[in-house]
Short mmCIF file of C-alpha atoms and ligand atoms in Angstrom, two decimals:
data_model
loop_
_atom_site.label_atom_id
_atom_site.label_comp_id
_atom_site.label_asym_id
_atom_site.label_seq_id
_atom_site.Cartn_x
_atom_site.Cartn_y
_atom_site.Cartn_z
CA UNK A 1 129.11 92.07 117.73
CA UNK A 2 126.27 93.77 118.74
CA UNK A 3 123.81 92.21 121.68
CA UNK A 4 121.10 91.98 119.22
CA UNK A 5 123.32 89.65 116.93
CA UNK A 6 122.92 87.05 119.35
CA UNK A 7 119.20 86.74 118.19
CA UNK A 8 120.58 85.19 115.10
CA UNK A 9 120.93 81.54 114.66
CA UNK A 10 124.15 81.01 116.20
CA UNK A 11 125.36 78.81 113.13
CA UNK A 12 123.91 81.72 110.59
CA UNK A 13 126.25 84.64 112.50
CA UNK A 14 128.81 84.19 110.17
CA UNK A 15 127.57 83.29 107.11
CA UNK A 16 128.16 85.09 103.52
CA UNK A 17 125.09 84.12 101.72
CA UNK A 18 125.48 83.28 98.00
CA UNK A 19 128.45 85.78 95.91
CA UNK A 20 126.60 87.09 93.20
CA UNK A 21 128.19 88.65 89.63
CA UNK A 22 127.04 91.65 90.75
CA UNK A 23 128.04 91.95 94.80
CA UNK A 24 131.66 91.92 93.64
CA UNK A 25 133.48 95.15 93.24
CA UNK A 26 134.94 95.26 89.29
CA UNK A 27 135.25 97.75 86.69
CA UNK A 28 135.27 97.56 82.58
CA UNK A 29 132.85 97.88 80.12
CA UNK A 30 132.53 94.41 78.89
CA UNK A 31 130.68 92.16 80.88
CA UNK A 32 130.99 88.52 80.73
CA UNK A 33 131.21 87.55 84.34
CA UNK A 34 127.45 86.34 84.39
CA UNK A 35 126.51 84.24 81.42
CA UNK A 36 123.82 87.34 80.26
CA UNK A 37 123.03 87.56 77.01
CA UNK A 38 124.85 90.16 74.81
CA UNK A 39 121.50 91.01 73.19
CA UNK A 40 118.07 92.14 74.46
CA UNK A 41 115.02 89.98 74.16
CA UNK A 42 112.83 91.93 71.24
CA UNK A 43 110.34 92.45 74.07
CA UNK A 44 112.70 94.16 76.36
CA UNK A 45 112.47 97.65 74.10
CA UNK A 46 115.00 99.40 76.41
CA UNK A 47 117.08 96.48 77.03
CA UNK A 48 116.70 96.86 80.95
CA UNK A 49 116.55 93.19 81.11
CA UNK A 50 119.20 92.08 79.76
CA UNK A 51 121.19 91.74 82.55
CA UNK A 52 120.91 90.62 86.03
CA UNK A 53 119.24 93.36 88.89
CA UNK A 54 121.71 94.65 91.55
CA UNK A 55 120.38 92.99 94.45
CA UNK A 56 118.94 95.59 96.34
CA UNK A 57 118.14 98.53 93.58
CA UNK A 58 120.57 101.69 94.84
CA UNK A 59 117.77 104.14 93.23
CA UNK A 60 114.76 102.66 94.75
CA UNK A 61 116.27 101.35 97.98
CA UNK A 62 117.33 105.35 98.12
CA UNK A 63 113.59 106.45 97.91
CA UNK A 64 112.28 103.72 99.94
CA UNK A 65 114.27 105.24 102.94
CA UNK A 66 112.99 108.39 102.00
CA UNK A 67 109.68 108.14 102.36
CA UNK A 68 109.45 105.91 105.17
CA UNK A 69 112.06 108.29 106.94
CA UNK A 70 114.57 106.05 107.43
CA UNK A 71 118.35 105.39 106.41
CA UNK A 72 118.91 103.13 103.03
CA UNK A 73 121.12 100.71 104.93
CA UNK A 74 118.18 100.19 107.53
CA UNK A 75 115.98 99.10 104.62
CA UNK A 76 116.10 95.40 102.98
CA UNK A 77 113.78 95.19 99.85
CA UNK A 78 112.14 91.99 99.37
CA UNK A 79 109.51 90.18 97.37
CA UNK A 80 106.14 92.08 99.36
CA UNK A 81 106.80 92.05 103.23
CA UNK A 82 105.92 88.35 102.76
CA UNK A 83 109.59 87.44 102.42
CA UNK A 84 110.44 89.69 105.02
CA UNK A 85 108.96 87.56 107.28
CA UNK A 86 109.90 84.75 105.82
CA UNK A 87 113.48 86.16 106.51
CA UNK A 88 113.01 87.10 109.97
CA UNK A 89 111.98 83.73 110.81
CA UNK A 90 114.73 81.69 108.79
CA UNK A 91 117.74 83.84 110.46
CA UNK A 92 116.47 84.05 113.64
CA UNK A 93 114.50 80.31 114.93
CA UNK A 94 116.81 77.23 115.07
CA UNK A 95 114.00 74.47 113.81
CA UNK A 96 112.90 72.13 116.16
CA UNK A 97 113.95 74.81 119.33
CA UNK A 98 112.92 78.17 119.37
CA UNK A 99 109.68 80.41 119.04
CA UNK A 100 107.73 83.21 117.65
CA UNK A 101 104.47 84.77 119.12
CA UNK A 102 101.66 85.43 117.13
CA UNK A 103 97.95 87.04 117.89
CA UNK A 104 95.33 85.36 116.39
CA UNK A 105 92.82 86.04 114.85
CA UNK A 106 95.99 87.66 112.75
CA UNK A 107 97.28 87.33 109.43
CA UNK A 108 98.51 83.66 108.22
CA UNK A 109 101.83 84.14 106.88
CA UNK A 110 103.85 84.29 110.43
CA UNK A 111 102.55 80.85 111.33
CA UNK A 112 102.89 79.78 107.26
CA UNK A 113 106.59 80.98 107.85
CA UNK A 114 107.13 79.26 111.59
CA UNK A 115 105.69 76.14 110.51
CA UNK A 116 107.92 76.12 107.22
CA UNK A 117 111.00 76.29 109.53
CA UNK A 118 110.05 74.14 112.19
CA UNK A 119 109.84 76.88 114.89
CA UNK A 120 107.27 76.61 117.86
CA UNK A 121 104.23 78.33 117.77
CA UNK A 122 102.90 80.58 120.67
CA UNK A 123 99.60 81.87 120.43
CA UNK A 124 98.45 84.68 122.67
CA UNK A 125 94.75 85.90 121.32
CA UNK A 126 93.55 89.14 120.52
CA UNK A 127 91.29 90.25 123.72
CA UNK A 128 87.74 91.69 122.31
CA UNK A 129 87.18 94.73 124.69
CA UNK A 130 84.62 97.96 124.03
CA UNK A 131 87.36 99.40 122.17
CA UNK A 132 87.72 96.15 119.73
CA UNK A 133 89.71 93.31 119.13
CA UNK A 134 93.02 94.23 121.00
CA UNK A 135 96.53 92.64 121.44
CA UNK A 136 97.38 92.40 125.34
CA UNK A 137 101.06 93.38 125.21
CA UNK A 138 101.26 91.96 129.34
CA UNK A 139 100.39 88.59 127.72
CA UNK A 140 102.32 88.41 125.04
CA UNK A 141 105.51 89.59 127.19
CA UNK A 142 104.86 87.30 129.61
CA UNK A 143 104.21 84.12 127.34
CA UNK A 144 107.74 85.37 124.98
CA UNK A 145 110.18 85.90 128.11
CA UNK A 146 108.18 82.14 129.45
CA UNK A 147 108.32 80.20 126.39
CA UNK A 148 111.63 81.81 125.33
CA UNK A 149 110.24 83.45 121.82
CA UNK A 150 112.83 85.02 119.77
CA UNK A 151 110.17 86.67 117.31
CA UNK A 152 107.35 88.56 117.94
CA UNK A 153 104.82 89.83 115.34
CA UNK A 154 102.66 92.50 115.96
CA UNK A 155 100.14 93.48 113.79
CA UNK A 156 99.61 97.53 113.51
CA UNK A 157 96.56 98.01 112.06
CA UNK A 158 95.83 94.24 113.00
CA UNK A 159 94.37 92.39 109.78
CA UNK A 160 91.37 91.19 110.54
CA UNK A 161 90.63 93.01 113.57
CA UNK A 162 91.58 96.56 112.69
CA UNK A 163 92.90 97.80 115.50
CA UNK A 164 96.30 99.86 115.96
CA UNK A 165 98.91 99.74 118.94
CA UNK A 166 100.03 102.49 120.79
CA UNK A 167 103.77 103.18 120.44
CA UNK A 168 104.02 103.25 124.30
CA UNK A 169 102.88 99.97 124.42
CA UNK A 170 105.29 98.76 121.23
CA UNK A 171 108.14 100.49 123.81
CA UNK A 172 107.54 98.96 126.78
CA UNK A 173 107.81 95.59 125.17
CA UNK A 174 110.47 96.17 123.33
CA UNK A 175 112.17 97.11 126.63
CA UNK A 176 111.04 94.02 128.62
CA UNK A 177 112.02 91.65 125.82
CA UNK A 178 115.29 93.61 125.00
CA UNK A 179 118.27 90.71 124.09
CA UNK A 180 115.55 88.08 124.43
CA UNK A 181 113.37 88.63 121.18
CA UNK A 182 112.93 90.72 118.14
CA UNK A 183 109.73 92.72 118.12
CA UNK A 184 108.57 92.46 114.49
CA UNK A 185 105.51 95.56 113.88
CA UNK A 186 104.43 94.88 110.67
CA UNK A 187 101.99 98.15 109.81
CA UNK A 188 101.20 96.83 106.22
CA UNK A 189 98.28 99.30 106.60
CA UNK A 190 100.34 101.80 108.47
CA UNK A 191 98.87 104.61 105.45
CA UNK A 192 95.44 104.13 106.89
CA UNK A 193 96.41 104.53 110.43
CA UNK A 194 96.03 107.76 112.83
CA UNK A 195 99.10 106.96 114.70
CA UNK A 196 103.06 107.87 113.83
CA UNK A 197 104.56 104.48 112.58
CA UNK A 198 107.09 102.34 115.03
CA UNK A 199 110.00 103.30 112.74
CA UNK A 200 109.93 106.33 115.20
CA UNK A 201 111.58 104.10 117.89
CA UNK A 202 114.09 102.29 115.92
CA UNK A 203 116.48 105.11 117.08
CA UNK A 204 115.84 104.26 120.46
CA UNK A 205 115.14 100.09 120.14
CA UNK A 206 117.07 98.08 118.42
CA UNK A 207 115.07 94.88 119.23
CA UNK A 208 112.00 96.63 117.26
CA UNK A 209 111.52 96.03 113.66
CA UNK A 210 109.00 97.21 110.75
CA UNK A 211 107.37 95.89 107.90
CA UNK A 212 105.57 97.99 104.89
CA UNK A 213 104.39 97.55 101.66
CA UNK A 214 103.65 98.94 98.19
CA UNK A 215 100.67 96.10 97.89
CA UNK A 216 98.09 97.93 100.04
CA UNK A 217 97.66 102.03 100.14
CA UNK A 218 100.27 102.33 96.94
CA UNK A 219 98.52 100.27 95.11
CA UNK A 220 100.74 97.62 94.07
CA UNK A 221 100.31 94.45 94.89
CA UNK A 222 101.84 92.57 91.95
CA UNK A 223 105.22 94.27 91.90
CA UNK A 224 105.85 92.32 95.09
CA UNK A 225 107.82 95.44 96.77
CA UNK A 226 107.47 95.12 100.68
CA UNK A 227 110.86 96.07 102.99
CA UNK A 228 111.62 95.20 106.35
CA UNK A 229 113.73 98.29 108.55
CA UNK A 230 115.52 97.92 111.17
CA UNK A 231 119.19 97.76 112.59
CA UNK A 232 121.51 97.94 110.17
CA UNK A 233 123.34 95.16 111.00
CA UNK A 234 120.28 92.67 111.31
CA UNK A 235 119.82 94.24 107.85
CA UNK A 236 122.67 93.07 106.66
CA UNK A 237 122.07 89.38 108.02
CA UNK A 238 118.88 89.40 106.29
CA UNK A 239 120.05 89.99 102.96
CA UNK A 240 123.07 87.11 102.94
CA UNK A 241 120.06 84.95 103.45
CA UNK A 242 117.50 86.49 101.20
CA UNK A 243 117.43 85.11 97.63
CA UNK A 244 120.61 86.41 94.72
CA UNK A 245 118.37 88.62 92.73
CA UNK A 246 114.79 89.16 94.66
CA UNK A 247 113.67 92.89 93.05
CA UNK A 248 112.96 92.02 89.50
CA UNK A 249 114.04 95.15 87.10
CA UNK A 250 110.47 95.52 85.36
CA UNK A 251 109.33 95.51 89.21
CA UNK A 252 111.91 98.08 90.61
CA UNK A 253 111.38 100.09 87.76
CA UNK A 254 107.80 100.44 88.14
CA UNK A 255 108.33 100.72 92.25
CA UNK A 256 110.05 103.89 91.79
CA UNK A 257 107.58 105.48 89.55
CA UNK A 258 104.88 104.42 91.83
CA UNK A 259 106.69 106.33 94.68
CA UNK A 260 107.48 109.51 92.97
CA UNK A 261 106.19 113.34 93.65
CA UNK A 262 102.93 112.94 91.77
CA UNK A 263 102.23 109.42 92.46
CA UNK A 264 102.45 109.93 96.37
CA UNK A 265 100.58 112.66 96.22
CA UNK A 266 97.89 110.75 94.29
CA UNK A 267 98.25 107.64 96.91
CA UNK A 268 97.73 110.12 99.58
CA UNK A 269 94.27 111.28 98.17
CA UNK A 270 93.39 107.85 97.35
CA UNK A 271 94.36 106.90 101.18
CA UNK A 272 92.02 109.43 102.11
CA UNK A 273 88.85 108.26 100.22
CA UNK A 274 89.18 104.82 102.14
CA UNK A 275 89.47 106.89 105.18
CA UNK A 276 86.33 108.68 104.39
CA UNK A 277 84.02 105.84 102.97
CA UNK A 278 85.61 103.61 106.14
CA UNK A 279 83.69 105.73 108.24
CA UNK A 280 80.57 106.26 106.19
CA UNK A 281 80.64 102.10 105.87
CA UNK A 282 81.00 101.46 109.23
CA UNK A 283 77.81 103.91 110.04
CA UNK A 284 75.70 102.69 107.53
CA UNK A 285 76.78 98.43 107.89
CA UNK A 286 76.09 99.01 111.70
CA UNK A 287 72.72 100.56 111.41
CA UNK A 288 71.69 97.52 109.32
CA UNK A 289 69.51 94.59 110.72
CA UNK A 290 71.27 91.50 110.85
CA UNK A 291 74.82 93.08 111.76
CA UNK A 292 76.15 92.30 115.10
CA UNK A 293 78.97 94.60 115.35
CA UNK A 294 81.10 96.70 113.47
CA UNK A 295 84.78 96.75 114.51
CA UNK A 296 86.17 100.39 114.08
CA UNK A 297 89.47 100.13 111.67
CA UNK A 298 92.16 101.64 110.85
CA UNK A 299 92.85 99.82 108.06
CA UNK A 300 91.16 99.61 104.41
CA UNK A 301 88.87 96.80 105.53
CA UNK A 302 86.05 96.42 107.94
CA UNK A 303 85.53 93.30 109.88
CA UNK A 304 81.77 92.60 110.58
CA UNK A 305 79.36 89.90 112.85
CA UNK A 306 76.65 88.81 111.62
CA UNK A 307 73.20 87.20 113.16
CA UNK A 308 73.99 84.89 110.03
CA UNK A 309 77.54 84.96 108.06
CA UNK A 310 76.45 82.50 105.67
CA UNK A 311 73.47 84.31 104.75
CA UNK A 312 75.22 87.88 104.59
CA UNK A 313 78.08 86.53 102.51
CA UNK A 314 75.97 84.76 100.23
CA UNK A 315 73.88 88.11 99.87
CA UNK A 316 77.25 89.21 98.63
CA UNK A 317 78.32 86.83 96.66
CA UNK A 318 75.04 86.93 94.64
CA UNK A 319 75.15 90.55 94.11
CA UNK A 320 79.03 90.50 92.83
CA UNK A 321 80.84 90.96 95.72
CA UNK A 322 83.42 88.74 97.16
CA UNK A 323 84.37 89.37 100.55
CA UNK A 324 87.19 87.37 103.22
CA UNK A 325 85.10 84.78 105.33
CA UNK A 326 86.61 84.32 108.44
CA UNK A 327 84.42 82.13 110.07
CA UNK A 328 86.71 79.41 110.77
CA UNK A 329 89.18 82.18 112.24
CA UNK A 330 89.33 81.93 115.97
CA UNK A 331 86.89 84.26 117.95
CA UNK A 332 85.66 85.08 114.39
CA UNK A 333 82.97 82.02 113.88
CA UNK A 334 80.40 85.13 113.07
CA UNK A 335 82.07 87.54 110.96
CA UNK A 336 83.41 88.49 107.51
CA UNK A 337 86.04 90.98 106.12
CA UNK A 338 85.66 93.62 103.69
CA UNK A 339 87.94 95.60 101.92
CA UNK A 340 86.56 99.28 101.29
CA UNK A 341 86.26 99.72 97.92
CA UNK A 342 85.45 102.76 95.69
CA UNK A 343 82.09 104.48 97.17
CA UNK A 344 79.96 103.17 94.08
CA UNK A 345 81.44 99.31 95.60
CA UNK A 346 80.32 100.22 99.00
CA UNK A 347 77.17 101.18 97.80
CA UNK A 348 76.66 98.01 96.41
CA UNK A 349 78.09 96.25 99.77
CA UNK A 350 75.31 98.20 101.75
CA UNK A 351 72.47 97.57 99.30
CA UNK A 352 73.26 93.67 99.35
CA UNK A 353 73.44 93.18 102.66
CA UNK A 354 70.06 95.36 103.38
CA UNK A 355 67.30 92.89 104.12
CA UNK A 356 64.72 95.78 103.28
CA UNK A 357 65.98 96.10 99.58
CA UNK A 358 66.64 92.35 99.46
CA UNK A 359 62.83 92.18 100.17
CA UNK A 360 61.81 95.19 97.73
C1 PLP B 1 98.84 92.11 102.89
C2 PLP B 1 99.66 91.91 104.10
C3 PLP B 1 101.03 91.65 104.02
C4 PLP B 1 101.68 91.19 102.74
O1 PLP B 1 102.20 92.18 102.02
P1 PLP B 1 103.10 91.89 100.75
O2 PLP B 1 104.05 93.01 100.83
O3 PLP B 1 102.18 91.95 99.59
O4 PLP B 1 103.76 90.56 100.88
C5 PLP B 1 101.79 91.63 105.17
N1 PLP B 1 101.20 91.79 106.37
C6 PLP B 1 99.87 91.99 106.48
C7 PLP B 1 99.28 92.15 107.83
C8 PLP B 1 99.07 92.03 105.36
O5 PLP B 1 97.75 92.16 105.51
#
């Protein structure tokens, strides 16, 4: 067993998960291992239904590792990158005893997840520098090796903050924490980013993991697609504990057609819009009165201070627009979140929020 096995909840090393109908290896051509029906639902017009989903969809799993340039056995499709990390945190914290790291102001779910399983909570804040809001990787090495953290989530772009972490930085962690923690980079916005993605060091780092998504740049939120990639043999302890059938056929089916030729070439052009109106937003939001500061992103959202939140988010909310307040976010007491939208939405974001029109 592998040094990075030894993450894993000692009394979870060895064990086989639930045997699904369809993880055992039989041949015929009538079924009736599985209690399916022999008929389709009238709804289900190709009868693609009927019968229970392989667990982890060959065809999809297949393109999955394509495009995010990885092997298919280093991939572990889940319901969004939610259960991912619901996953991570199940297989590797004993309750009651060990740790994960997280960098607030971040998003929820890794504490959601921690709490859920009765793992300690470390909490090593974002450090708000010229450059932005940014993660201090010294910190957060420090506190894991101290506090003995066996997860550590990194958020790359960070949601709220926006800001990316270099992959030197991601290394030298990874190497400092090596068969003490996982290293957990979820880049759930990684299509927005500048920078190569951290599935570039897998090769290299076992103890590094990565998290994408169909819900953000591919435009897919309600499939629930999201994978986790990493060693394959962490894969494979992931999956005895994940769930008998988690990729719902209608949703694997739709998955694939959102990731072929024409579609990613479409999500590419669409990633490149928000790219384009992120930068006309953030000129135009910071030359407004009222705005504190602008962080620069490199994500599809902008997160904003205000002289007055409340004011600026119910000038929002009364034109239409609903943006993320994250005033009681810590270090965020000031600012709000918004998503960039098409440019005629940001249009309406800047003319809502500008006190000369509000006046007019
Ligand atoms: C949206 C988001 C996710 C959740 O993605 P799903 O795949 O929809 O579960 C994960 N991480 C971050 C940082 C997000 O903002």
């Amino acid at each position: 067993m592998s040094a990075l096995l030894d993450l894993v909840r000692p009394d979870l090393r060895d064990f086989a998960g639930y045997k699904s109908a369809r993880s055992e290896a039989l041949r015929g051509d009538v079924w009736l291992n599985a209690n399916e029906s022999a008929w389709a639902n009238p709804a289900d017009a190709q009868g693609h239904s009927r019968r229970y989903p392989d667990p982890q969809p060959p065809a999809l799993r297949a393109r999955l590792a394509d495009v995010y340039g990885v092997g298919p056995d280093q991939l572990l499709i889940g319901r969004g990158s939610d259960e991912a990390i619901d996953l991570l945190v199940r297989a590797l914290c004993v309750p009651g005893q060990d740790a994960i790291v997280v960098t607030p102001p971040v998003f929820g779910m890794y504490v959601v997840c921690a709490r859920l399983q009765g793992a300690r909570i470390i909490q090593v804040p974002l450090v708000d520098g010229d450059a932005g809001l940014a993660a201090d990787l010294d910190a957060i090495g420090e506190a894991a090796l101290g506090q003995g953290a066996k997860l550590v989530f990194l958020c790359s772009p960070s949601n709220p903050a926006g800001s990316a972490i270099p992959l030197d930085g991601i290394v030298a962690l990874a190497g400092a924490l090596e068969g003490r923690a996982l290293v957990v980079v979820d880049e759930a916005y990684g299509e927005f980013a500048d920078g190569a993605s951290a599935t570039t060091l897998l090769d290299a780092h076992a103890n590094v993991v990565v998290l994408r998504t169909l819900s953000k740049a591919h435009a897919l939120a309600a499939a629930r697609i999201g994978v986790v990639i990493g060693d394959t043999e962490l894969i494979a302890v992931l999956q005895r504990c994940q769930a008998p059938y988690p990729v719902p056929t209608p949703c694997a089916e739709l998955a694939l057609a959102g990731l072929s030729d024409p579609a990613l070439a479409q999500t590419r052009e669409r990633v490149a819009v928000v790219r384009r109106e992120r930068e006309r937003l953030l000129y135009a939001l910071g030359g407004l009165p009222g705005v504190r500061r602008v962080y620069p992103s490199q994500g599809n959202y902008l997160l904003v201070r205000f002289d007055d939140p409340g004011r600026a988010f119910r000038a929002l909310l009364s034109a239409g627009v609903v943006v993320r307040d994250q005033r009681a976010a810590p270090q965020l007491g000031d600012a709000l979140r918004i998503t960039i939208g098409s440019p005629e939405q940001n249009d309406r974001v800047i003319a809502a929020l500008d006190a000369r029109e509000q006046a007019a």
